[in-house]
């Protein structure tokens, strides 16, 4: 996904000239594609009796993402991001996989489009993320030992930032590439026999996206 994002940015530079394709106030912009959620390892630590503090790592995952943007003005857009569920394995150094969780990351952002009249239309955005966790539980070595893993909270609120670009193919169709950073934090409780261990689960991912889009407007 990261290589595809690089290729898309290079293509944008090649297509930046040519006939202008303007975004206008009142336009609706829809994008559909895929994104890779890549947590910023390590994602926390757990204090294991007789072993000390061990790093917690969360695997990346790729899923279908889609978003809609309403152009409030020619330069300002309001975007809502949605996705099919992402699933992440939770691993502890020296122990391997101990659990997993799924999540949905709806994010509402305000965007500034720098060059709305250009074929290459870069933008930046900032907003609020609400991550919904579900299907969390023990797995791997923890399940084999008869332990349990449960997240403390079933949702997380945090800030989100993004950079991206729409590369216009004609008046309506375009290719999109974007990069986001989202603050996603949680905690988990691991139960093993009589021991209860607290685990910090700070996903805090970079999200690499590649989409095809359509502009509804004149």
C-alpha atoms as a printed R data frame, in Angstrom:
    type eleno elety resid chain resno       x       y       z
1   ATOM     1    CA   UNK     A     1   0.000   0.000   0.000
2   ATOM     2    CA   UNK     A     2   2.824   2.418   0.816
3   ATOM     3    CA   UNK     A     3   4.477   1.681  -2.560
4   ATOM     4    CA   UNK     A     4   1.167   2.289  -4.331
5   ATOM     5    CA   UNK     A     5   0.851   5.624  -2.530
6   ATOM     6    CA   UNK     A     6   4.322   6.647  -3.745
7   ATOM     7    CA   UNK     A     7   3.451   5.711  -7.324
8   ATOM     8    CA   UNK     A     8   0.239   7.736  -7.129
9   ATOM     9    CA   UNK     A     9   2.110  10.819  -5.907
10  ATOM    10    CA   UNK     A    10   4.608  10.494  -8.794
11  ATOM    11    CA   UNK     A    11   1.712  10.177 -11.221
12  ATOM    12    CA   UNK     A    12   0.208  13.317  -9.714
13  ATOM    13    CA   UNK     A    13   3.322  15.305 -10.533
14  ATOM    14    CA   UNK     A    14   3.169  14.060 -14.132
15  ATOM    15    CA   UNK     A    15  -0.500  15.002 -14.469
16  ATOM    16    CA   UNK     A    16  -0.329  18.356 -12.719
17  ATOM    17    CA   UNK     A    17  -0.512  20.309 -15.973
18  ATOM    18    CA   UNK     A    18  -3.319  20.423 -18.488
19  ATOM    19    CA   UNK     A    19  -6.915  21.563 -18.391
20  ATOM    20    CA   UNK     A    20  -8.145  22.754 -14.997
21  ATOM    21    CA   UNK     A    21 -10.892  20.715 -13.323
22  ATOM    22    CA   UNK     A    22 -12.503  22.955 -10.716
23  ATOM    23    CA   UNK     A    23 -14.094  21.993  -7.411
24  ATOM    24    CA   UNK     A    24 -16.993  24.294  -6.578
25  ATOM    25    CA   UNK     A    25 -18.989  25.069  -3.463
26  ATOM    26    CA   UNK     A    26 -21.798  22.541  -3.140
27  ATOM    27    CA   UNK     A    27 -19.961  19.683  -4.864
28  ATOM    28    CA   UNK     A    28 -20.096  16.197  -3.331
29  ATOM    29    CA   UNK     A    29 -16.957  14.062  -3.662
30  ATOM    30    CA   UNK     A    30 -17.042  10.287  -3.089
31  ATOM    31    CA   UNK     A    31 -13.955   8.051  -2.839
32  ATOM    32    CA   UNK     A    32 -13.796   4.226  -2.592
33  ATOM    33    CA   UNK     A    33 -10.648   2.111  -2.255
34  ATOM    34    CA   UNK     A    34  -8.400   0.494   0.318
35  ATOM    35    CA   UNK     A    35  -6.318   1.673   3.258
36  ATOM    36    CA   UNK     A    36  -3.573   0.109   5.328
37  ATOM    37    CA   UNK     A    37  -3.664   0.824   9.074
38  ATOM    38    CA   UNK     A    38  -0.057   0.601  10.273
39  ATOM    39    CA   UNK     A    39   0.272   0.983  14.089
40  ATOM    40    CA   UNK     A    40   3.268   2.923  15.368
41  ATOM    41    CA   UNK     A    41   5.184   0.098  17.138
42  ATOM    42    CA   UNK     A    42   5.787  -0.524  19.961
43  ATOM    43    CA   UNK     A    43   2.205   0.018  21.089
44  ATOM    44    CA   UNK     A    44   2.627  -0.289  24.834
45  ATOM    45    CA   UNK     A    45   3.975  -2.595  27.475
46  ATOM    46    CA   UNK     A    46   2.911  -5.244  29.952
47  ATOM    47    CA   UNK     A    47   4.528  -6.020  33.308
48  ATOM    48    CA   UNK     A    48   4.787  -9.841  33.403
49  ATOM    49    CA   UNK     A    49   5.692 -11.486  36.757
50  ATOM    50    CA   UNK     A    50   9.218 -12.951  36.708
51  ATOM    51    CA   UNK     A    51   9.812 -11.449  33.253
52  ATOM    52    CA   UNK     A    52   9.548  -7.701  33.792
53  ATOM    53    CA   UNK     A    53   8.173  -5.202  31.300
54  ATOM    54    CA   UNK     A    54   7.668  -6.520  27.767
55  ATOM    55    CA   UNK     A    55   6.750  -4.512  24.655
56  ATOM    56    CA   UNK     A    56   3.297  -4.932  23.110
57  ATOM    57    CA   UNK     A    57   3.066  -4.792  19.302
58  ATOM    58    CA   UNK     A    58  -0.011  -4.640  17.074
59  ATOM    59    CA   UNK     A    59   0.028  -5.918  13.483
60  ATOM    60    CA   UNK     A    60  -1.108  -3.787  10.550
61  ATOM    61    CA   UNK     A    61  -4.162  -4.596   8.424
62  ATOM    62    CA   UNK     A    62  -5.700  -3.499   5.120
63  ATOM    63    CA   UNK     A    63  -9.414  -3.063   4.472
64  ATOM    64    CA   UNK     A    64 -11.915  -1.303   2.211
65  ATOM    65    CA   UNK     A    65 -12.342   2.397   2.973
66  ATOM    66    CA   UNK     A    66 -14.743   4.973   1.586
67  ATOM    67    CA   UNK     A    67 -15.373   8.618   2.317
68  ATOM    68    CA   UNK     A    68 -17.573  11.475   1.260
69  ATOM    69    CA   UNK     A    69 -16.638  15.160   1.140
70  ATOM    70    CA   UNK     A    70 -18.977  18.134   0.901
71  ATOM    71    CA   UNK     A    71 -17.311  21.237  -0.538
72  ATOM    72    CA   UNK     A    72 -18.541  24.030   1.712
73  ATOM    73    CA   UNK     A    73 -16.535  26.517  -0.344
74  ATOM    74    CA   UNK     A    74 -14.185  26.118  -3.292
75  ATOM    75    CA   UNK     A    75 -11.301  25.458  -0.862
76  ATOM    76    CA   UNK     A    76 -12.943  24.052   2.272
77  ATOM    77    CA   UNK     A    77 -14.315  20.499   2.376
78  ATOM    78    CA   UNK     A    78 -15.978  18.527   5.177
79  ATOM    79    CA   UNK     A    79 -15.140  14.813   4.975
80  ATOM    80    CA   UNK     A    80 -16.507  11.720   6.706
81  ATOM    81    CA   UNK     A    81 -14.340   8.580   6.547
82  ATOM    82    CA   UNK     A    82 -15.820   5.090   6.973
83  ATOM    83    CA   UNK     A    83 -14.509   1.555   6.407
84  ATOM    84    CA   UNK     A    84 -15.145  -2.142   6.616
85  ATOM    85    CA   UNK     A    85 -13.661  -3.591   9.841
86  ATOM    86    CA   UNK     A    86  -9.922  -3.757  10.417
87  ATOM    87    CA   UNK     A    87  -8.535  -6.691  12.450
88  ATOM    88    CA   UNK     A    88  -5.290  -6.566  14.419
89  ATOM    89    CA   UNK     A    89  -3.272  -9.245  16.200
90  ATOM    90    CA   UNK     A    90  -1.881  -8.221  19.588
91  ATOM    91    CA   UNK     A    91   1.590  -9.621  20.302
92  ATOM    92    CA   UNK     A    92   3.945  -9.500  23.253
93  ATOM    93    CA   UNK     A    93   7.704  -9.702  22.759
94  ATOM    94    CA   UNK     A    94   8.945 -13.128  23.775
95  ATOM    95    CA   UNK     A    95   5.435 -14.573  24.039
96  ATOM    96    CA   UNK     A    96   3.981 -14.132  20.553
97  ATOM    97    CA   UNK     A    97   0.301 -13.581  19.804
98  ATOM    98    CA   UNK     A    98  -1.864 -13.097  22.891
99  ATOM    99    CA   UNK     A    99  -5.041 -11.620  21.459
100 ATOM   100    CA   UNK     A   100  -6.790  -9.758  18.670
101 ATOM   101    CA   UNK     A   101  -9.369  -7.049  18.130
102 ATOM   102    CA   UNK     A   102 -11.445  -5.574  15.317
103 ATOM   103    CA   UNK     A   103 -12.336  -1.929  14.937
104 ATOM   104    CA   UNK     A   104 -14.166   0.631  12.824
105 ATOM   105    CA   UNK     A   105 -12.574   4.109  12.596
106 ATOM   106    CA   UNK     A   106 -15.146   6.756  11.502
107 ATOM   107    CA   UNK     A   107 -13.379  10.113  11.217
108 ATOM   108    CA   UNK     A   108 -14.808  13.579  10.601
109 ATOM   109    CA   UNK     A   109 -12.350  16.098   9.136
110 ATOM   110    CA   UNK     A   110 -12.223  19.628   7.765
111 ATOM   111    CA   UNK     A   111 -10.008  19.900   4.656
112 ATOM   112    CA   UNK     A   112  -8.251  22.773   2.942
113 ATOM   113    CA   UNK     A   113  -7.845  22.283  -0.826
114 ATOM   114    CA   UNK     A   114  -4.933  24.364  -2.069
115 ATOM   115    CA   UNK     A   115  -5.479  24.178  -5.852
116 ATOM   116    CA   UNK     A   116  -9.182  23.548  -6.531
117 ATOM   117    CA   UNK     A   117  -8.803  24.620 -10.187
118 ATOM   118    CA   UNK     A   118  -5.900  22.285 -10.938
119 ATOM   119    CA   UNK     A   119  -5.864  18.737 -12.279
120 ATOM   120    CA   UNK     A   120  -3.590  17.914  -9.310
121 ATOM   121    CA   UNK     A   121  -5.522  18.960  -6.198
122 ATOM   122    CA   UNK     A   122  -3.548  18.596  -2.935
123 ATOM   123    CA   UNK     A   123  -5.186  19.118   0.449
124 ATOM   124    CA   UNK     A   124  -4.616  18.875   4.195
125 ATOM   125    CA   UNK     A   125  -7.165  18.039   6.846
126 ATOM   126    CA   UNK     A   126  -7.699  17.751  10.591
127 ATOM   127    CA   UNK     A   127 -10.519  16.341  12.651
128 ATOM   128    CA   UNK     A   128 -11.860  13.905  15.224
129 ATOM   129    CA   UNK     A   129 -11.713  10.096  15.142
130 ATOM   130    CA   UNK     A   130 -14.105   7.755  16.940
131 ATOM   131    CA   UNK     A   131 -12.808   4.178  16.920
132 ATOM   132    CA   UNK     A   132 -15.255   1.402  17.801
133 ATOM   133    CA   UNK     A   133 -13.691  -1.861  19.065
134 ATOM   134    CA   UNK     A   134 -15.385  -5.260  18.960
135 ATOM   135    CA   UNK     A   135 -14.584  -8.993  18.868
136 ATOM   136    CA   UNK     A   136 -11.605  -8.474  21.170
137 ATOM   137    CA   UNK     A   137 -10.301 -11.447  23.104
138 ATOM   138    CA   UNK     A   138  -7.492 -13.853  23.889
139 ATOM   139    CA   UNK     A   139  -5.725 -15.827  21.185
140 ATOM   140    CA   UNK     A   140  -2.484 -17.678  20.520
141 ATOM   141    CA   UNK     A   141  -0.339 -18.511  23.537
142 ATOM   142    CA   UNK     A   142  -2.691 -16.783  25.982
143 ATOM   143    CA   UNK     A   143  -5.640 -18.898  24.834
144 ATOM   144    CA   UNK     A   144  -3.510 -22.045  25.085
145 ATOM   145    CA   UNK     A   145  -2.696 -21.158  28.713
146 ATOM   146    CA   UNK     A   146  -6.372 -20.636  29.549
147 ATOM   147    CA   UNK     A   147  -6.015 -16.875  30.006
148 ATOM   148    CA   UNK     A   148  -8.335 -14.067  29.004
149 ATOM   149    CA   UNK     A   149  -7.889 -10.675  27.346
150 ATOM   150    CA   UNK     A   150 -10.502  -7.930  27.428
151 ATOM   151    CA   UNK     A   151 -10.274  -4.292  26.329
152 ATOM   152    CA   UNK     A   152 -11.226  -1.757  28.980
153 ATOM   153    CA   UNK     A   153 -13.161   0.497  26.587
154 ATOM   154    CA   UNK     A   154 -15.161  -0.322  23.491
155 ATOM   155    CA   UNK     A   155 -14.435   3.051  21.894
156 ATOM   156    CA   UNK     A   156 -11.697   5.656  21.637
157 ATOM   157    CA   UNK     A   157 -11.803   9.349  20.733
158 ATOM   158    CA   UNK     A   158  -8.751  11.137  19.356
159 ATOM   159    CA   UNK     A   159  -7.436  13.745  16.954
160 ATOM   160    CA   UNK     A   160  -6.669  12.906  13.321
161 ATOM   161    CA   UNK     A   161  -4.620  14.643  10.648
162 ATOM   162    CA   UNK     A   162  -4.240  13.972   6.921
163 ATOM   163    CA   UNK     A   163  -2.520  15.004   3.721
164 ATOM   164    CA   UNK     A   164  -3.693  13.874   0.308
165 ATOM   165    CA   UNK     A   165  -4.269  14.671  -3.329
166 ATOM   166    CA   UNK     A   166  -6.967  14.133  -5.938
167 ATOM   167    CA   UNK     A   167  -5.605  13.522  -9.447
168 ATOM   168    CA   UNK     A   168  -8.321  14.422 -11.954
169 ATOM   169    CA   UNK     A   169  -8.818  12.118 -14.950
170 ATOM   170    CA   UNK     A   170 -11.694  14.169 -16.382
171 ATOM   171    CA   UNK     A   171 -14.412  16.508 -15.083
172 ATOM   172    CA   UNK     A   172 -15.750  13.907 -12.638
173 ATOM   173    CA   UNK     A   173 -13.455  10.885 -12.183
174 ATOM   174    CA   UNK     A   174 -10.166  11.021 -10.284
175 ATOM   175    CA   UNK     A   175  -7.556   8.978  -8.416
176 ATOM   176    CA   UNK     A   176  -6.886   9.751  -4.756
177 ATOM   177    CA   UNK     A   177  -3.949   9.034  -2.467
178 ATOM   178    CA   UNK     A   178  -3.790  10.075   1.182
179 ATOM   179    CA   UNK     A   179  -1.857   9.653   4.414
180 ATOM   180    CA   UNK     A   180  -3.425  10.002   7.851
181 ATOM   181    CA   UNK     A   181  -2.238   9.888  11.443
182 ATOM   182    CA   UNK     A   182  -4.921   8.946  13.966
183 ATOM   183    CA   UNK     A   183  -4.669   8.944  17.755
184 ATOM   184    CA   UNK     A   184  -6.230   5.661  18.950
185 ATOM   185    CA   UNK     A   185  -5.613   4.567  22.567
186 ATOM   186    CA   UNK     A   186  -7.053   1.852  24.792
187 ATOM   187    CA   UNK     A   187  -6.145  -0.435  27.666
188 ATOM   188    CA   UNK     A   188  -6.661  -4.154  28.167
189 ATOM   189    CA   UNK     A   189  -6.776  -6.504  31.134
190 ATOM   190    CA   UNK     A   190  -5.097  -9.887  30.832
191 ATOM   191    CA   UNK     A   191  -6.171 -12.583  33.288
192 ATOM   192    CA   UNK     A   192  -3.914 -15.597  33.765
193 ATOM   193    CA   UNK     A   193  -4.771 -17.756  36.756
194 ATOM   194    CA   UNK     A   194  -4.870 -15.440  39.776
195 ATOM   195    CA   UNK     A   195  -2.809 -12.747  38.044
196 ATOM   196    CA   UNK     A   196  -4.467  -9.740  36.439
197 ATOM   197    CA   UNK     A   197  -2.167  -7.712  34.186
198 ATOM   198    CA   UNK     A   198  -2.876  -4.301  32.678
199 ATOM   199    CA   UNK     A   199  -1.822  -3.776  29.064
200 ATOM   200    CA   UNK     A   200  -1.462  -0.437  27.313
201 ATOM   201    CA   UNK     A   201  -2.822  -0.670  23.753
202 ATOM   202    CA   UNK     A   202  -1.872   2.521  21.901
203 ATOM   203    CA   UNK     A   203  -2.522   1.837  18.217
204 ATOM   204    CA   UNK     A   204  -1.771   5.402  16.999
205 ATOM   205    CA   UNK     A   205  -1.535   4.337  13.331
206 ATOM   206    CA   UNK     A   206  -0.391   5.862  10.100
207 ATOM   207    CA   UNK     A   207  -3.084   5.110   7.512
208 ATOM   208    CA   UNK     A   208  -2.071   4.827   3.848
209 ATOM   209    CA   UNK     A   209  -4.969   5.078   1.391
210 ATOM   210    CA   UNK     A   210  -5.467   4.686  -2.356
211 ATOM   211    CA   UNK     A   211  -8.899   5.350  -3.870
212 ATOM   212    CA   UNK     A   212 -10.883   6.000  -7.019
213 ATOM   213    CA   UNK     A   213 -13.273   8.929  -6.758
214 ATOM   214    CA   UNK     A   214 -16.175  10.706  -8.416
215 ATOM   215    CA   UNK     A   215 -17.212  14.359  -8.169
216 ATOM   216    CA   UNK     A   216 -20.942  15.113  -8.199
217 ATOM   217    CA   UNK     A   217 -21.258  18.638  -9.556
218 ATOM   218    CA   UNK     A   218 -21.449  20.689 -12.705
